[in-house]
PDB file of C-alpha atoms in Angstrom:
ATOM      1  CA  MET A 214     150.339 -48.387 -58.387  1.00 75.00           C
ATOM      2  CA  THR A 215     149.421 -44.768 -57.710  1.00 87.00           C
ATOM      3  CA  ILE A 216     152.323 -42.397 -57.047  1.00 92.00           C
ATOM      4  CA  VAL A 217     151.566 -38.884 -55.784  1.00 94.00           C
ATOM      5  CA  ALA A 218     153.808 -36.103 -54.497  1.00 95.00           C
ATOM      6  CA  MET A 219     153.381 -35.314 -50.801  1.00 96.00           C
ATOM      7  CA  PRO A 220     150.823 -32.496 -50.717  1.00 95.00           C
ATOM      8  CA  LEU A 221     151.789 -29.073 -49.341  1.00 96.00           C
ATOM      9  CA  PRO A 222     155.213 -30.007 -47.933  1.00 95.00           C
ATOM     10  CA  GLU A 223     155.700 -26.377 -46.902  1.00 94.00           C
ATOM     11  CA  LYS A 224     152.717 -26.714 -44.528  1.00 95.00           C
ATOM     12  CA  ILE A 225     154.092 -29.772 -42.696  1.00 95.00           C
ATOM     13  CA  SER A 226     154.297 -28.863 -39.028  1.00 94.00           C
ATOM     14  CA  ARG A 227     157.331 -28.901 -36.758  1.00 92.00           C
ATOM     15  CA  ASP A 228     155.270 -31.349 -34.683  1.00 92.00           C
ATOM     16  CA  SER A 229     156.172 -34.007 -37.278  1.00 95.00           C
ATOM     17  CA  SER A 230     158.706 -36.610 -36.201  1.00 96.00           C
ATOM     18  CA  LYS A 231     160.844 -39.391 -37.652  1.00 96.00           C
ATOM     19  CA  THR A 232     161.694 -42.836 -36.324  1.00 96.00           C
ATOM     20  CA  THR A 233     164.448 -44.898 -37.968  1.00 96.00           C
ATOM     21  CA  THR A 234     164.445 -48.706 -37.803  1.00 96.00           C
ATOM     22  CA  PHE A 235     167.509 -50.786 -38.619  1.00 97.00           C
ATOM     23  CA  ARG A 236     166.561 -54.276 -39.833  1.00 95.00           C
ATOM     24  CA  GLN A 237     168.932 -57.093 -38.957  1.00 95.00           C
ATOM     25  CA  VAL A 238     169.268 -60.845 -39.127  1.00 96.00           C
ATOM     26  CA  THR A 239     170.672 -62.760 -36.195  1.00 94.00           C
ATOM     27  CA  ALA A 240     172.143 -66.242 -36.012  1.00 94.00           C
ATOM     28  CA  GLN A 241     172.110 -67.589 -32.472  1.00 92.00           C
ATOM     29  CA  PHE A 242     174.378 -70.517 -31.741  1.00 92.00           C
ATOM     30  CA  GLY A 243     174.113 -73.105 -28.957  1.00 88.00           C
ATOM     31  CA  ASP A 244     177.176 -71.860 -27.120  1.00 87.00           C
ATOM     32  CA  SER A 245     175.518 -68.437 -26.537  1.00 87.00           C
ATOM     33  CA  TYR A 246     177.503 -66.938 -29.404  1.00 93.00           C
ATOM     34  CA  SER A 247     175.579 -64.961 -32.024  1.00 94.00           C
ATOM     35  CA  GLN A 248     176.242 -63.117 -35.260  1.00 94.00           C
ATOM     36  CA  VAL A 249     174.299 -60.066 -36.425  1.00 95.00           C
ATOM     37  CA  ALA A 250     174.229 -58.544 -39.908  1.00 95.00           C
ATOM     38  CA  PRO A 251     172.153 -55.969 -41.809  1.00 94.00           C
ATOM     39  CA  ASN A 252     169.017 -57.480 -43.357  1.00 94.00           C
ATOM     40  CA  GLY A 253     169.337 -56.721 -47.075  1.00 92.00           C
ATOM     41  CA  ILE A 254     170.483 -53.587 -48.871  1.00 93.00           C
ATOM     42  CA  ASN A 255     167.532 -51.490 -47.657  1.00 94.00           C
ATOM     43  CA  ASN A 256     167.993 -52.197 -43.974  1.00 95.00           C
ATOM     44  CA  LYS A 257     167.398 -48.630 -42.745  1.00 96.00           C
ATOM     45  CA  ILE A 258     163.719 -47.664 -42.854  1.00 96.00           C
ATOM     46  CA  ASP A 259     162.293 -44.288 -41.888  1.00 96.00           C
ATOM     47  CA  THR A 260     158.809 -43.838 -40.470  1.00 97.00           C
ATOM     48  CA  TRP A 261     157.377 -40.325 -40.225  1.00 97.00           C
ATOM     49  CA  ASP A 262     154.434 -39.073 -38.192  1.00 97.00           C
ATOM     50  CA  ILE A 263     153.418 -36.130 -40.350  1.00 97.00           C
ATOM     51  CA  VAL A 264     151.195 -33.281 -39.190  1.00 97.00           C
ATOM     52  CA  TRP A 265     149.647 -30.534 -41.301  1.00 97.00           C
ATOM     53  CA  GLY A 266     148.174 -27.905 -38.999  1.00 95.00           C
ATOM     54  CA  GLY A 267     146.392 -24.593 -39.510  1.00 94.00           C
ATOM     55  CA  LEU A 268     145.100 -25.576 -42.946  1.00 96.00           C
ATOM     56  CA  ASP A 269     142.377 -23.480 -44.553  1.00 96.00           C
ATOM     57  CA  THR A 270     139.545 -25.243 -46.388  1.00 96.00           C
ATOM     58  CA  ALA A 271     141.298 -25.309 -49.788  1.00 97.00           C
ATOM     59  CA  GLN A 272     144.546 -26.628 -48.281  1.00 97.00           C
ATOM     60  CA  TYR A 273     142.624 -29.223 -46.259  1.00 97.00           C
ATOM     61  CA  GLN A 274     140.914 -30.442 -49.441  1.00 97.00           C
ATOM     62  CA  THR A 275     144.266 -30.632 -51.269  1.00 97.00           C
ATOM     63  CA  VAL A 276     145.818 -32.775 -48.524  1.00 97.00           C
ATOM     64  CA  THR A 277     142.703 -34.942 -48.168  1.00 97.00           C
ATOM     65  CA  THR A 278     142.423 -35.557 -51.922  1.00 97.00           C
ATOM     66  CA  ALA A 279     146.082 -36.615 -52.193  1.00 96.00           C
ATOM     67  CA  ILE A 280     145.864 -38.919 -49.175  1.00 97.00           C
ATOM     68  CA  GLU A 281     142.643 -40.548 -50.314  1.00 95.00           C
ATOM     69  CA  SER A 282     143.974 -41.036 -53.862  1.00 95.00           C
ATOM     70  CA  VAL A 283     146.877 -43.190 -52.621  1.00 96.00           C
ATOM     71  CA  GLY A 284     145.254 -44.803 -49.578  1.00 93.00           C
ATOM     72  CA  SER A 285     147.477 -47.439 -48.019  1.00 91.00           C
ATOM     73  CA  TRP A 286     148.236 -49.085 -51.381  1.00 93.00           C
ATOM     74  CA  GLY A 287     149.819 -46.174 -53.291  1.00 95.00           C
ATOM     75  CA  VAL A 288     153.006 -44.218 -52.737  1.00 96.00           C
ATOM     76  CA  LEU A 289     153.705 -40.646 -51.673  1.00 97.00           C
ATOM     77  CA  THR A 290     157.014 -39.148 -52.826  1.00 97.00           C
ATOM     78  CA  TRP A 291     158.670 -36.584 -50.566  1.00 96.00           C
ATOM     79  CA  THR A 292     162.029 -35.108 -49.675  1.00 96.00           C
ATOM     80  CA  PRO A 293     161.898 -35.122 -45.858  1.00 95.00           C
ATOM     81  CA  CYS A 294     162.960 -32.149 -43.749  1.00 88.00           C
ATOM     82  CA  ASN A 295     166.741 -31.622 -43.645  1.00 89.00           C
ATOM     83  CA  GLU A 296     167.350 -34.312 -46.274  1.00 92.00           C
ATOM     84  CA  SER A 297     168.429 -33.941 -49.891  1.00 95.00           C
ATOM     85  CA  VAL A 298     167.073 -37.150 -51.442  1.00 94.00           C
ATOM     86  CA  GLN A 299     163.466 -37.792 -52.405  1.00 96.00           C
ATOM     87  CA  LYS A 300     162.048 -40.969 -50.856  1.00 96.00           C
ATOM     88  CA  LYS A 301     158.920 -43.049 -51.317  1.00 97.00           C
ATOM     89  CA  PHE A 302     156.466 -43.627 -48.485  1.00 97.00           C
ATOM     90  CA  ARG A 303     153.294 -45.631 -47.953  1.00 97.00           C
ATOM     91  CA  ILE A 304     150.618 -44.609 -45.456  1.00 97.00           C
ATOM     92  CA  SER A 305     150.608 -46.940 -42.473  1.00 95.00           C
ATOM     93  CA  GLY A 306     147.845 -46.808 -39.922  1.00 90.00           C
ATOM     94  CA  ASP A 307     145.003 -44.377 -39.560  1.00 94.00           C
ATOM     95  CA  VAL A 308     144.613 -40.871 -40.945  1.00 96.00           C
ATOM     96  CA  LYS A 309     143.353 -38.374 -38.389  1.00 97.00           C
ATOM     97  CA  TYR A 310     141.314 -35.373 -39.578  1.00 96.00           C
ATOM     98  CA  THR A 311     140.619 -32.629 -37.018  1.00 96.00           C
ATOM     99  CA  HIS A 312     138.570 -29.451 -37.325  1.00 95.00           C
ATOM    100  CA  GLU A 313     140.507 -26.967 -35.203  1.00 93.00           C
ATOM    101  CA  GLY A 314     137.740 -24.361 -35.342  1.00 87.00           C
ATOM    102  CA  THR A 315     137.375 -20.995 -37.067  1.00 89.00           C
ATOM    103  CA  GLY A 316     137.870 -22.550 -40.505  1.00 91.00           C
ATOM    104  CA  THR A 317     141.169 -24.309 -39.818  1.00 96.00           C
ATOM    105  CA  PHE A 318     141.954 -27.998 -40.014  1.00 97.00           C
ATOM    106  CA  ARG A 319     144.650 -30.467 -38.967  1.00 97.00           C
ATOM    107  CA  VAL A 320     145.598 -33.721 -40.707  1.00 97.00           C
ATOM    108  CA  GLU A 321     147.898 -36.373 -39.220  1.00 97.00           C
ATOM    109  CA  ILE A 322     149.293 -39.455 -40.940  1.00 97.00           C
ATOM    110  CA  SER A 323     152.011 -42.026 -40.377  1.00 97.00           C
ATOM    111  CA  VAL A 324     154.085 -43.014 -43.407  1.00 97.00           C
ATOM    112  CA  LYS A 325     156.681 -45.747 -43.753  1.00 97.00           C
ATOM    113  CA  GLN A 326     159.503 -45.700 -46.299  1.00 97.00           C
ATOM    114  CA  VAL A 327     159.243 -48.187 -49.177  1.00 96.00           C
ATOM    115  CA  PHE A 328     161.786 -49.214 -51.811  1.00 94.00           C
ATOM    116  CA  ASP A 329     161.740 -50.220 -55.475  1.00 84.00           C
ATOM    117  CA  LEU A 330     162.750 -53.693 -56.534  1.00 61.00           C
TER     118      LEU A 330
END
């Protein structure tokens, strides 16, 4: 498995956003009673929509190379904004490359947190 550090974390835009999902298991009983519990020890999963904006050509190539080296099968390591612990993420969905004009570029990806066994 390929593991790469998130490229240019200092260039990640404020337009980036996080969604947290809490996984659960539910047992529904015939009398309309149910029980709910966390699903496993890693039941809180973060998904980030990350945006790099205003990249020059060299920065654009750095981000593109890192993303294409891991694809959707490798892992990007990153300490998200306002957090103190490094986490592992896998690209989920499409990668959007935009030429903003006058030599600047924008890259957008969605990453989902993954865990070690």
